[in-house]
Coordinates of C-alpha atoms in Angstrom, one line a residue:
X232 CA 85.6 95.1 98.2
X233 CA 84.4 95.9 94.7
X234 CA 83.4 94.9 91.3
X235 CA 85.5 95.4 88.2
X236 CA 87.8 94.0 85.6
X237 CA 89.6 90.7 86.0
X238 CA 88.8 87.4 87.5
X239 CA 86.7 88.1 90.6
X240 CA 87.6 84.8 92.1
X241 CA 91.2 86.0 92.6
X242 CA 91.8 87.5 96.1
X243 CA 95.2 89.0 96.8
X244 CA 96.1 91.0 99.9
X245 CA 99.0 93.2 100.7
X246 CA 100.9 92.4 103.9
X247 CA 98.7 93.2 106.9
X248 CA 99.8 95.3 109.9
X249 CA 102.0 93.6 112.4
X250 CA 100.5 94.6 115.7
X251 CA 103.5 93.3 117.8
X252 CA 105.8 95.8 116.0
X253 CA 103.8 98.7 117.3
X254 CA 103.7 100.5 113.9
X255 CA 100.2 101.9 113.5
X256 CA 99.7 103.9 110.3
X257 CA 96.7 105.9 111.2
X258 CA 96.6 107.9 114.4
X259 CA 96.4 111.5 115.6
X260 CA 98.9 111.3 118.4
X261 CA 102.6 112.5 118.3
X262 CA 105.2 110.5 116.4
X263 CA 106.9 107.9 118.6
X264 CA 103.8 107.2 120.6
X265 CA 101.2 104.5 120.2
X266 CA 97.7 105.5 119.1
X267 CA 94.9 106.4 121.5
X268 CA 91.9 104.1 122.1
X269 CA 89.9 106.5 120.1
X270 CA 92.3 106.2 117.1
X271 CA 92.0 102.4 117.2
X272 CA 88.2 102.6 117.5
X273 CA 88.0 105.0 114.6
X274 CA 90.2 102.8 112.4
X275 CA 88.2 99.7 113.1
X276 CA 84.9 101.5 112.5
X277 CA 85.8 103.4 109.3
X278 CA 88.5 101.1 107.9
X279 CA 91.6 102.3 106.1
X280 CA 90.7 103.9 102.7
X281 CA 93.2 103.1 100.0
X282 CA 94.1 99.7 101.6
X283 CA 92.6 96.3 102.1
X284 CA 91.4 97.2 105.6
X285 CA 87.6 97.4 105.4
X286 CA 85.2 99.2 107.7
X287 CA 83.7 97.1 110.6
X288 CA 81.1 99.6 111.5
X289 CA 78.4 96.9 111.3
X290 CA 79.8 95.5 114.5
X291 CA 78.2 96.7 117.7
X292 CA 79.9 99.4 119.6
X293 CA 80.7 97.1 122.5
X294 CA 82.2 94.6 120.1
X295 CA 84.4 97.3 118.5
X296 CA 85.7 98.5 121.9
X297 CA 86.4 94.9 122.8
X298 CA 88.4 94.5 119.6
X299 CA 90.4 97.6 120.6
X300 CA 91.3 95.9 123.8
X301 CA 92.4 92.8 122.1
X302 CA 94.5 94.6 119.5
X303 CA 96.2 96.4 122.4
X304 CA 96.8 93.0 124.0
X305 CA 98.4 91.7 120.8
X306 CA 100.8 94.7 120.7
X307 CA 103.6 93.0 122.6
X308 CA 107.2 91.9 122.2
X309 CA 109.6 89.6 124.1
X310 CA 112.4 91.3 125.9
X311 CA 115.9 90.1 126.6
X312 CA 114.7 88.2 129.7
X313 CA 112.2 86.3 127.7
X314 CA 109.2 88.2 129.2
X315 CA 106.2 89.3 127.2
X316 CA 105.9 93.1 127.3
X317 CA 102.8 94.8 126.2
X318 CA 103.8 98.1 124.4
X319 CA 100.7 100.0 125.6
X320 CA 101.3 99.0 129.2
X321 CA 105.0 99.9 128.8
X322 CA 104.1 103.3 127.5
X323 CA 101.6 103.9 130.3
X324 CA 104.1 102.8 133.0
X325 CA 106.6 105.3 131.5
X326 CA 104.1 108.0 132.1
X327 CA 103.6 108.6 128.4
X328 CA 100.0 109.6 127.9
X329 CA 99.6 110.7 124.3
X330 CA 97.2 113.4 123.6
X331 CA 95.8 114.3 120.2
X332 CA 97.7 116.8 118.1
X333 CA 96.0 120.1 117.8
X334 CA 94.8 120.8 114.3
X335 CA 94.1 124.4 113.7
X336 CA 91.0 125.4 111.7
X337 CA 91.4 125.0 108.0
X338 CA 91.9 128.4 106.3
X339 CA 90.2 129.2 103.0
X340 CA 91.9 128.2 99.7
X341 CA 93.3 131.2 98.0
X342 CA 95.8 131.8 95.2
X343 CA 98.4 132.8 97.8
X344 CA 97.9 129.6 99.8
X345 CA 98.3 127.5 96.7
X346 CA 101.4 129.4 95.8
X347 CA 102.8 128.9 99.3
X348 CA 101.9 125.2 99.1
X349 CA 103.7 124.8 95.9
X350 CA 106.8 126.5 97.4
X351 CA 106.7 124.2 100.4
X352 CA 106.3 121.2 98.1
X353 CA 109.5 122.2 96.4
X354 CA 111.4 123.1 99.5
X355 CA 110.6 119.9 101.3
X356 CA 111.5 118.0 98.1
X357 CA 108.2 116.1 98.0
X358 CA 108.8 115.7 94.3
X359 CA 111.6 113.2 94.9
X360 CA 108.9 110.6 95.9
X361 CA 105.6 112.0 94.7
X362 CA 106.8 113.5 91.4
X363 CA 106.7 116.9 90.0
X364 CA 103.0 116.6 89.1
X365 CA 102.1 114.5 92.1
X366 CA 101.8 111.3 90.1
X367 CA 103.9 109.2 92.5
X368 CA 106.7 108.9 89.9
X369 CA 109.6 110.7 91.6
X370 CA 113.2 109.6 91.0
X371 CA 113.5 108.0 94.5
X372 CA 110.6 105.5 93.9
X373 CA 112.9 102.5 93.1
X374 CA 114.7 103.0 96.4
X375 CA 111.7 103.3 98.7
X376 CA 111.1 100.4 101.1
X377 CA 108.7 99.8 104.0
X378 CA 109.5 98.5 107.5
X379 CA 109.4 95.0 106.2
X380 CA 111.9 95.7 103.4
X381 CA 109.3 95.5 100.7
X382 CA 109.0 98.2 97.9
X383 CA 106.8 101.0 99.0
X384 CA 105.4 103.1 96.2
X385 CA 104.4 106.6 97.2
X386 CA 100.8 107.9 96.8
X387 CA 99.7 109.2 93.4
X388 CA 98.0 112.5 94.4
X389 CA 96.3 112.7 91.0
X390 CA 94.1 109.6 91.1
X391 CA 94.8 107.2 94.1
X392 CA 92.8 107.2 97.3
X393 CA 94.4 108.8 100.3
X394 CA 95.0 106.4 103.2
X395 CA 93.3 107.5 106.3
X396 CA 90.8 109.8 104.6
X397 CA 90.8 112.7 102.2
X398 CA 89.5 115.5 104.4
X399 CA 91.8 118.5 105.1
X400 CA 92.2 117.4 108.7
X401 CA 93.2 113.9 107.6
X402 CA 95.9 115.2 105.2
X403 CA 97.1 117.7 107.8
X404 CA 97.7 114.9 110.3
X405 CA 99.4 112.6 107.7
X406 CA 101.9 115.4 107.0
X407 CA 102.4 116.2 110.6
X408 CA 102.7 112.6 111.9
X409 CA 103.8 110.7 108.8
X410 CA 102.9 107.1 108.2
X411 CA 104.6 104.6 110.5
X412 CA 106.3 101.7 108.7
X413 CA 106.6 103.7 105.5
X414 CA 109.1 106.1 104.0
X415 CA 106.6 108.9 104.8
X416 CA 108.3 110.7 107.7
X417 CA 106.6 113.3 110.0
X418 CA 107.0 117.0 109.3
X419 CA 106.8 118.6 112.7
X420 CA 106.7 122.2 113.8
X421 CA 110.5 122.4 113.6
X422 CA 110.4 122.2 109.8
X423 CA 107.0 123.5 108.9
X424 CA 104.5 125.9 110.4
X425 CA 100.8 125.1 110.6
X426 CA 100.1 127.8 108.0
X427 CA 102.6 126.1 105.6
X428 CA 101.2 122.7 106.4
X429 CA 97.7 123.8 105.5
X430 CA 99.0 125.4 102.3
X431 CA 100.7 122.1 101.4
X432 CA 97.4 120.3 102.0
X433 CA 95.6 122.7 99.6
X434 CA 98.3 122.3 97.0
X435 CA 98.1 118.5 97.2
X436 CA 94.4 118.6 96.8
X437 CA 94.7 120.9 93.8
X438 CA 96.7 118.1 92.1
X439 CA 93.6 115.8 92.2
X440 CA 91.9 114.9 88.9
X441 CA 88.5 116.4 88.9
X442 CA 86.5 113.2 88.9
X443 CA 88.7 111.8 91.7
X444 CA 88.2 115.0 93.7
X445 CA 84.5 114.6 93.4
X446 CA 84.8 111.0 94.7
X447 CA 86.6 112.3 97.7
X448 CA 83.6 114.5 98.6
X449 CA 81.1 111.7 98.4
X450 CA 80.6 110.3 101.8
X451 CA 79.9 106.5 102.1
X452 CA 76.4 105.5 102.6
X453 CA 75.3 103.0 105.2
X454 CA 76.0 100.2 102.8
X455 CA 72.5 98.9 103.0
X456 CA 70.8 98.1 99.6
X457 CA 67.0 98.5 99.9
X458 CA 64.9 95.8 98.2
X459 CA 62.0 97.3 96.3
X460 CA 58.8 95.5 95.3
X461 CA 57.7 95.6 91.7
X462 CA 54.9 94.2 89.6
X463 CA 57.1 93.0 86.8
X464 CA 60.8 92.0 87.2
X465 CA 63.1 93.3 84.5
X466 CA 66.2 91.3 83.6
X467 CA 67.4 93.7 80.9
X468 CA 70.3 95.8 82.3
X469 CA 69.4 98.7 80.1
X470 CA 65.7 98.7 80.8
X471 CA 64.7 102.4 81.5
X472 CA 62.5 101.0 84.4
X473 CA 65.7 100.7 86.5
X474 CA 66.1 104.4 86.4
X475 CA 63.0 105.1 88.5
X476 CA 64.8 104.0 91.7
X477 CA 67.9 105.7 93.1
X478 CA 70.9 103.5 93.1
X479 CA 72.9 102.8 96.3
X480 CA 76.5 103.9 96.0
X481 CA 78.7 101.2 97.4
X482 CA 82.3 102.4 97.9
X483 CA 85.0 100.0 96.7
X484 CA 88.3 99.3 98.4
X485 CA 91.0 98.3 95.9
X486 CA 93.4 96.0 97.6
X487 CA 96.3 97.8 96.0
X488 CA 96.7 101.2 94.3
X489 CA 96.1 100.9 90.6
X490 CA 95.4 103.4 87.8
X491 CA 91.9 103.9 86.5
X492 CA 90.4 102.7 89.8
X493 CA 86.8 101.9 90.2
X494 CA 85.8 104.0 93.2
X495 CA 82.3 102.7 93.6
X496 CA 79.6 100.5 92.2
X497 CA 76.0 101.5 91.8
X498 CA 73.5 98.9 93.0
X499 CA 69.8 98.4 92.8
X500 CA 67.7 95.5 94.0
X501 CA 64.1 94.6 93.2
X502 CA 61.7 91.7 93.7
X503 CA 58.4 90.6 92.4
X504 CA 57.8 88.4 95.4
X505 CA 59.2 85.3 93.7
X506 CA 62.6 86.3 92.3
X507 CA 65.3 88.7 93.2
X508 CA 67.0 90.9 90.5
X509 CA 70.3 92.6 91.5
X510 CA 71.4 95.4 89.1
X511 CA 75.0 96.9 89.3
X512 CA 77.0 99.3 87.2
X513 CA 80.6 100.4 87.2
X514 CA 82.9 102.4 84.9
X515 CA 85.2 100.5 82.6
X516 CA 86.6 102.2 79.5
X517 CA 88.1 99.1 78.0
X518 CA 85.9 95.9 77.9
X519 CA 87.7 92.5 78.1
X520 CA 85.5 89.7 76.8
X521 CA 88.0 87.0 76.1
X522 CA 89.7 84.5 78.4
X523 CA 91.3 82.0 76.1
X524 CA 95.0 82.7 76.6
X525 CA 96.9 82.6 79.9
X526 CA 97.5 86.3 79.7
X527 CA 93.8 87.2 79.2
X528 CA 91.9 88.7 82.1
X529 CA 88.2 88.9 81.3
X530 CA 85.9 91.5 82.9
X531 CA 83.9 90.0 85.7
X532 CA 81.9 90.9 88.8
X533 CA 81.0 88.8 91.8
X534 CA 78.5 89.1 94.7
X535 CA 79.2 87.3 97.9
X536 CA 76.3 86.4 100.3
X537 CA 76.8 85.1 103.8
X538 CA 74.9 81.8 104.4
X539 CA 74.3 82.8 108.0
X540 CA 72.9 85.9 109.7
X541 CA 76.4 87.1 110.6
X542 CA 78.7 88.9 108.1
X543 CA 81.3 86.5 106.7
X544 CA 84.9 87.4 106.1
X545 CA 84.9 89.4 102.9
X546 CA 87.7 87.2 101.5
X547 CA 85.5 84.2 100.6
X548 CA 84.3 83.5 104.1
X549 CA 85.9 80.9 106.4
X550 CA 85.2 77.4 107.7
X551 CA 82.7 78.5 110.2
X552 CA 81.0 81.1 108.0
X553 CA 80.6 79.8 104.4
X554 CA 79.4 82.0 101.6
X555 CA 77.4 81.8 98.4
X556 CA 79.1 83.6 95.4
X557 CA 77.4 84.7 92.2
X558 CA 80.2 85.3 89.6
X559 CA 79.3 86.9 86.3
X560 CA 81.9 86.6 83.5
X561 CA 82.2 88.7 80.4
X562 CA 83.8 85.8 78.4
X563 CA 80.9 83.5 79.2
X564 CA 78.5 86.3 78.1
X565 CA 80.3 86.6 74.8
X566 CA 80.2 82.8 74.2
X567 CA 76.4 82.8 74.8
X568 CA 75.9 85.8 72.5
X569 CA 78.0 84.1 69.7
X570 CA 76.1 80.8 70.1
X571 CA 79.3 78.8 70.4
X572 CA 82.3 78.1 72.6
X573 CA 85.6 79.9 72.6
X574 CA 87.4 79.9 69.3
X575 CA 90.8 78.5 70.2
X576 CA 91.9 78.3 66.6
X577 CA 91.4 82.0 66.2
X578 CA 93.5 82.7 69.3
X579 CA 96.2 80.3 68.2
X580 CA 96.1 80.1 64.4
X581 CA 99.4 78.2 64.1
X582 CA 98.6 75.5 66.6
X583 CA 98.6 71.8 65.7
X584 CA 95.2 70.0 65.9
X585 CA 94.9 66.2 66.2
X586 CA 92.0 64.6 64.3
X587 CA 89.9 62.0 66.0
X588 CA 88.0 59.7 63.7
X589 CA 86.1 57.9 66.5
X590 CA 83.8 60.5 68.0
X591 CA 82.7 58.2 70.7
X592 CA 86.2 58.4 72.3
X593 CA 86.6 60.7 75.3
X594 CA 89.2 63.2 74.2
X595 CA 87.9 66.4 75.8
X596 CA 89.1 65.3 79.2
X597 CA 87.9 68.3 81.3
X598 CA 84.4 68.2 79.8
X599 CA 84.0 64.5 79.9
X600 CA 85.3 64.4 83.5
X601 CA 82.4 66.6 84.5
X602 CA 84.4 69.8 85.1
X603 CA 81.7 72.5 85.3
X604 CA 84.0 75.2 83.8
X605 CA 84.5 73.1 80.7
X606 CA 80.8 72.5 80.0
X607 CA 78.6 74.5 77.6
X608 CA 77.4 77.4 79.6
X609 CA 73.7 78.1 80.0
X610 CA 74.2 81.3 81.9
X611 CA 77.0 83.9 82.1
X612 CA 76.8 83.6 85.9
X613 CA 78.5 80.9 88.0
X614 CA 76.9 79.8 91.2
X615 CA 79.6 78.8 93.7
X616 CA 80.5 78.4 97.4
X617 CA 83.6 79.0 99.4
X618 CA 84.8 78.6 103.0
X619 CA 88.0 80.7 102.8
X620 CA 90.9 81.2 100.4
X621 CA 91.6 78.2 98.1
X622 CA 88.1 76.7 98.7
X623 CA 86.2 78.2 95.8
X624 CA 84.0 75.5 94.3
X625 CA 81.3 75.6 91.6
X626 CA 78.0 74.1 92.4
X627 CA 77.0 71.1 90.2
X628 CA 75.4 71.9 86.9
X629 CA 72.0 70.8 88.1
X630 CA 72.1 73.3 90.9
X631 CA 73.3 76.3 88.8
X632 CA 70.2 78.4 89.3
X633 CA 71.5 82.0 88.9
X634 CA 71.0 83.7 85.6
X635 CA 72.0 87.1 84.4
X636 CA 73.2 89.4 81.7
X637 CA 75.9 92.0 81.2
X638 CA 76.0 94.9 78.7
X639 CA 78.9 97.2 78.0
X640 CA 78.0 100.7 76.8
X641 CA 79.1 104.3 77.4
X642 CA 82.4 103.2 79.0
X643 CA 80.5 101.2 81.7
X644 CA 79.4 97.7 82.4
X645 CA 75.9 97.1 83.6
X646 CA 75.1 93.6 85.0
X647 CA 71.9 92.0 86.3
X648 CA 71.8 88.9 88.5
X649 CA 68.5 87.0 88.8
X650 CA 67.5 84.1 91.1
X651 CA 64.5 82.9 93.2
X652 CA 64.3 84.5 96.6
X653 CA 64.2 81.1 98.3
X654 CA 64.8 77.5 97.4
X655 CA 65.8 74.2 99.0
X656 CA 69.5 74.3 98.2
X657 CA 71.4 74.3 101.5
X658 CA 74.4 76.0 99.7
X659 CA 72.3 78.9 98.4
X660 CA 71.7 82.2 100.2
X661 CA 68.0 82.5 101.2
X662 CA 66.2 85.9 101.1
X663 CA 63.4 86.4 103.6
X664 CA 61.4 89.6 103.7
X665 CA 62.4 91.8 106.6
X666 CA 65.8 90.2 107.1
X667 CA 69.0 91.8 106.0
X668 CA 71.5 89.5 104.2
X669 CA 75.2 90.4 104.7
X670 CA 76.9 90.7 101.3
X671 CA 80.1 91.9 99.7
X672 CA 81.4 92.7 96.3
X673 CA 84.7 90.8 95.8
X674 CA 87.2 92.9 93.9
X675 CA 88.6 91.5 90.7
X676 CA 91.1 93.3 88.7
X677 CA 93.9 92.9 86.0
X678 CA 97.4 93.2 87.3
X679 CA 98.8 95.1 84.2
X680 CA 97.8 96.4 80.8
X681 CA 97.6 93.9 78.0
X682 CA 101.0 95.0 76.7
X683 CA 102.6 94.7 80.1
X684 CA 101.1 91.3 80.7
X685 CA 102.4 90.1 77.3
X686 CA 105.9 91.5 78.1
X687 CA 106.1 89.8 81.5
X688 CA 104.8 86.5 80.3
X689 CA 107.2 86.5 77.3
X690 CA 110.1 87.3 79.6
X691 CA 109.1 84.6 82.2
X692 CA 108.9 81.9 79.6
X693 CA 112.0 82.8 77.6
X694 CA 115.1 80.7 77.4
X695 CA 117.2 83.2 79.6
X696 CA 115.9 82.9 83.2
X697 CA 115.3 86.4 84.7
X698 CA 117.3 87.3 87.8
X699 CA 115.7 87.8 91.2
X700 CA 115.9 91.5 91.0
X701 CA 113.8 91.6 87.8
X702 CA 111.2 89.4 89.4
X703 CA 111.0 91.6 92.4
X704 CA 110.7 94.7 90.1
X705 CA 107.7 93.0 88.4
X706 CA 106.1 91.9 91.7
X707 CA 106.5 95.4 93.2
X708 CA 104.3 96.9 90.6
X709 CA 101.7 98.8 92.6
X710 CA 98.9 96.9 90.8
X711 CA 100.3 93.6 92.0
X712 CA 100.0 92.4 95.5
X713 CA 102.2 90.8 98.0
X714 CA 100.5 88.4 100.3
X715 CA 101.8 86.7 103.4
X716 CA 105.1 84.8 103.2
X717 CA 105.3 81.0 103.6
X718 CA 104.2 77.9 101.8
X719 CA 100.4 78.4 102.4
X720 CA 98.2 77.5 99.4
X721 CA 97.5 80.7 97.5
X722 CA 100.1 82.8 99.3
X723 CA 102.8 84.8 97.6
X724 CA 106.2 83.3 96.8
X725 CA 108.7 85.3 98.9
X726 CA 111.0 85.6 95.9
X727 CA 108.8 86.7 93.0
X728 CA 105.7 87.8 95.0
X729 CA 103.2 85.9 92.8
X730 CA 100.5 83.8 94.5
X731 CA 101.0 80.1 94.0
X732 CA 99.5 76.7 94.9
X733 CA 102.6 74.9 93.6
X734 CA 105.4 75.2 96.2
X735 CA 108.7 73.5 95.8
X736 CA 109.3 70.7 98.2
X737 CA 111.7 71.4 101.2
X738 CA 114.5 69.2 99.8
X739 CA 114.4 71.0 96.5
X740 CA 114.5 74.4 98.3
X741 CA 117.4 73.3 100.5
X742 CA 119.4 72.3 97.4
X743 CA 118.8 75.6 95.7
X744 CA 119.5 77.8 98.7
X745 CA 123.2 78.7 97.8
X746 CA 122.1 79.8 94.4
X747 CA 119.1 81.8 95.6
X748 CA 121.1 83.6 98.3
X749 CA 123.3 85.1 95.7
X750 CA 120.4 87.3 94.7
X751 CA 118.5 87.3 98.0
X752 CA 120.8 87.0 101.1
X753 CA 117.8 87.2 103.4
X754 CA 116.1 84.1 101.9
X755 CA 116.2 80.8 103.7
X756 CA 114.8 77.4 102.6
X757 CA 112.2 77.5 105.4
X758 CA 110.5 80.5 103.7
X759 CA 109.7 78.3 100.6
X760 CA 109.6 79.2 97.0
X761 CA 107.2 78.6 94.1
X762 CA 107.8 75.9 91.5
X763 CA 108.5 78.5 88.8
X764 CA 111.3 80.2 90.8
X765 CA 112.7 76.8 91.5
X766 CA 112.8 76.1 87.8
X767 CA 114.6 79.4 87.2
X768 CA 117.3 78.8 89.8
X769 CA 117.7 75.2 88.7
X770 CA 118.3 76.5 85.1
X771 CA 120.9 78.9 86.5
X772 CA 122.6 76.1 88.4
X773 CA 122.7 74.0 85.2
X774 CA 124.2 76.9 83.2
X775 CA 126.9 77.4 85.8
X776 CA 127.8 73.8 86.0
X777 CA 127.8 72.7 82.4
X778 CA 128.1 75.9 80.4
X779 CA 130.1 78.1 82.6
X780 CA 127.5 80.8 82.0
X781 CA 127.4 83.8 84.4

């Protein structure tokens, strides 16, 4: 969850854990054994920092224990006789009862322990993956794959969040046990003593950037945002009145490791009894206030409210639990400040423009068709609803009742959302005194730097079609995301990894299968491919047939 740069309406997830494979990343039991019930309960309650797995501590204790039982039920496979075998039951029948690994008390950090840790780092060749400085840029990075065969980038010790927690005990266990399903292998007592392991933990933590190390120490709050009563409601993000109340620190969970992460958003909420004002602030050293070209990613922030009393799925809710989304956009803010719409001619100075001498004709099709996004904006905030991925829909112009303002200053965005506490719109969240409203901050972010985006888009739309290996290299960028395979709307194409709503039809995929399998022997037509990949391989097929090109 989070707020930050990029289109907050975009939701992309890395591949989730396959329970039936029995590969659990976070546990405190010996390698080769399944996690204990306590490990599963802790993971469900606290989430998995550094991944898309959020914390579900808001569920009741009985519900979380019931979820542990169901996850264990799902952990099964089909044996040679066609029987369903539960891995936990199989482990119990074999007499394997895993106990937690003993973690000795953490010794104090000293110069000698740091020197020993550095020597262990070199001896175990940690630099091959994590790099000499711990930046995750070692020479083995291009060769690293996870258990699904996807590229697996090692952790950047300098800036990225540690999966499974950043305490000394957490890191000690990660080194001792490894991370199942990843290239991170366990380092048991046969290769490393507890003293050396603790020294390595200290050295790894010494590689942290100062501000990141401070973030590691800040413990998450209860994620409740108190609503304070005021006499006069301020809609100015920079009004000093906001400073009289302490902000709630809401930790963010980037869906994929990315540089310059936004670790948390500061949030305040006030009401005058009639309206609600929601103030939020996050760091962003480079403002992006334009969204004219396809490679532009404007800064944005979104707040998601459950329309019911139960927390909705953080990924835009679902069919049974719809959500109300307030989406602030920096480009809309810039248009309102300038007093006019986007200057297309400035973005494309060499474009051709048709002249219409009959102004009564409908030539701005999106605007004249009633598309809300093409209308002149009265507010930089879009009021929308969703019932799951691919269902995001703006409310009609007459029902757009959320206002707001954003200001970028001192390397930070500060945004205020304002709306009446209650109204008669059935698709709006209603705020009743004394009742908590489940909410989330959908994370929006840019995939690459502006230079990288321009490079990728120029390459994608050049005459020479890129080979599959190049597309995979782009998609494996740690700031991109691989979603589930298959032709589901919004899912990632199995070839290039980019989310798409335009899948090639099955017949077209079947025709291209021989050409695609030259690059990807594992691919089959049933996995599907996006329309852009189909165009690339059709171009290659044409080159081979008519030009004899390699």
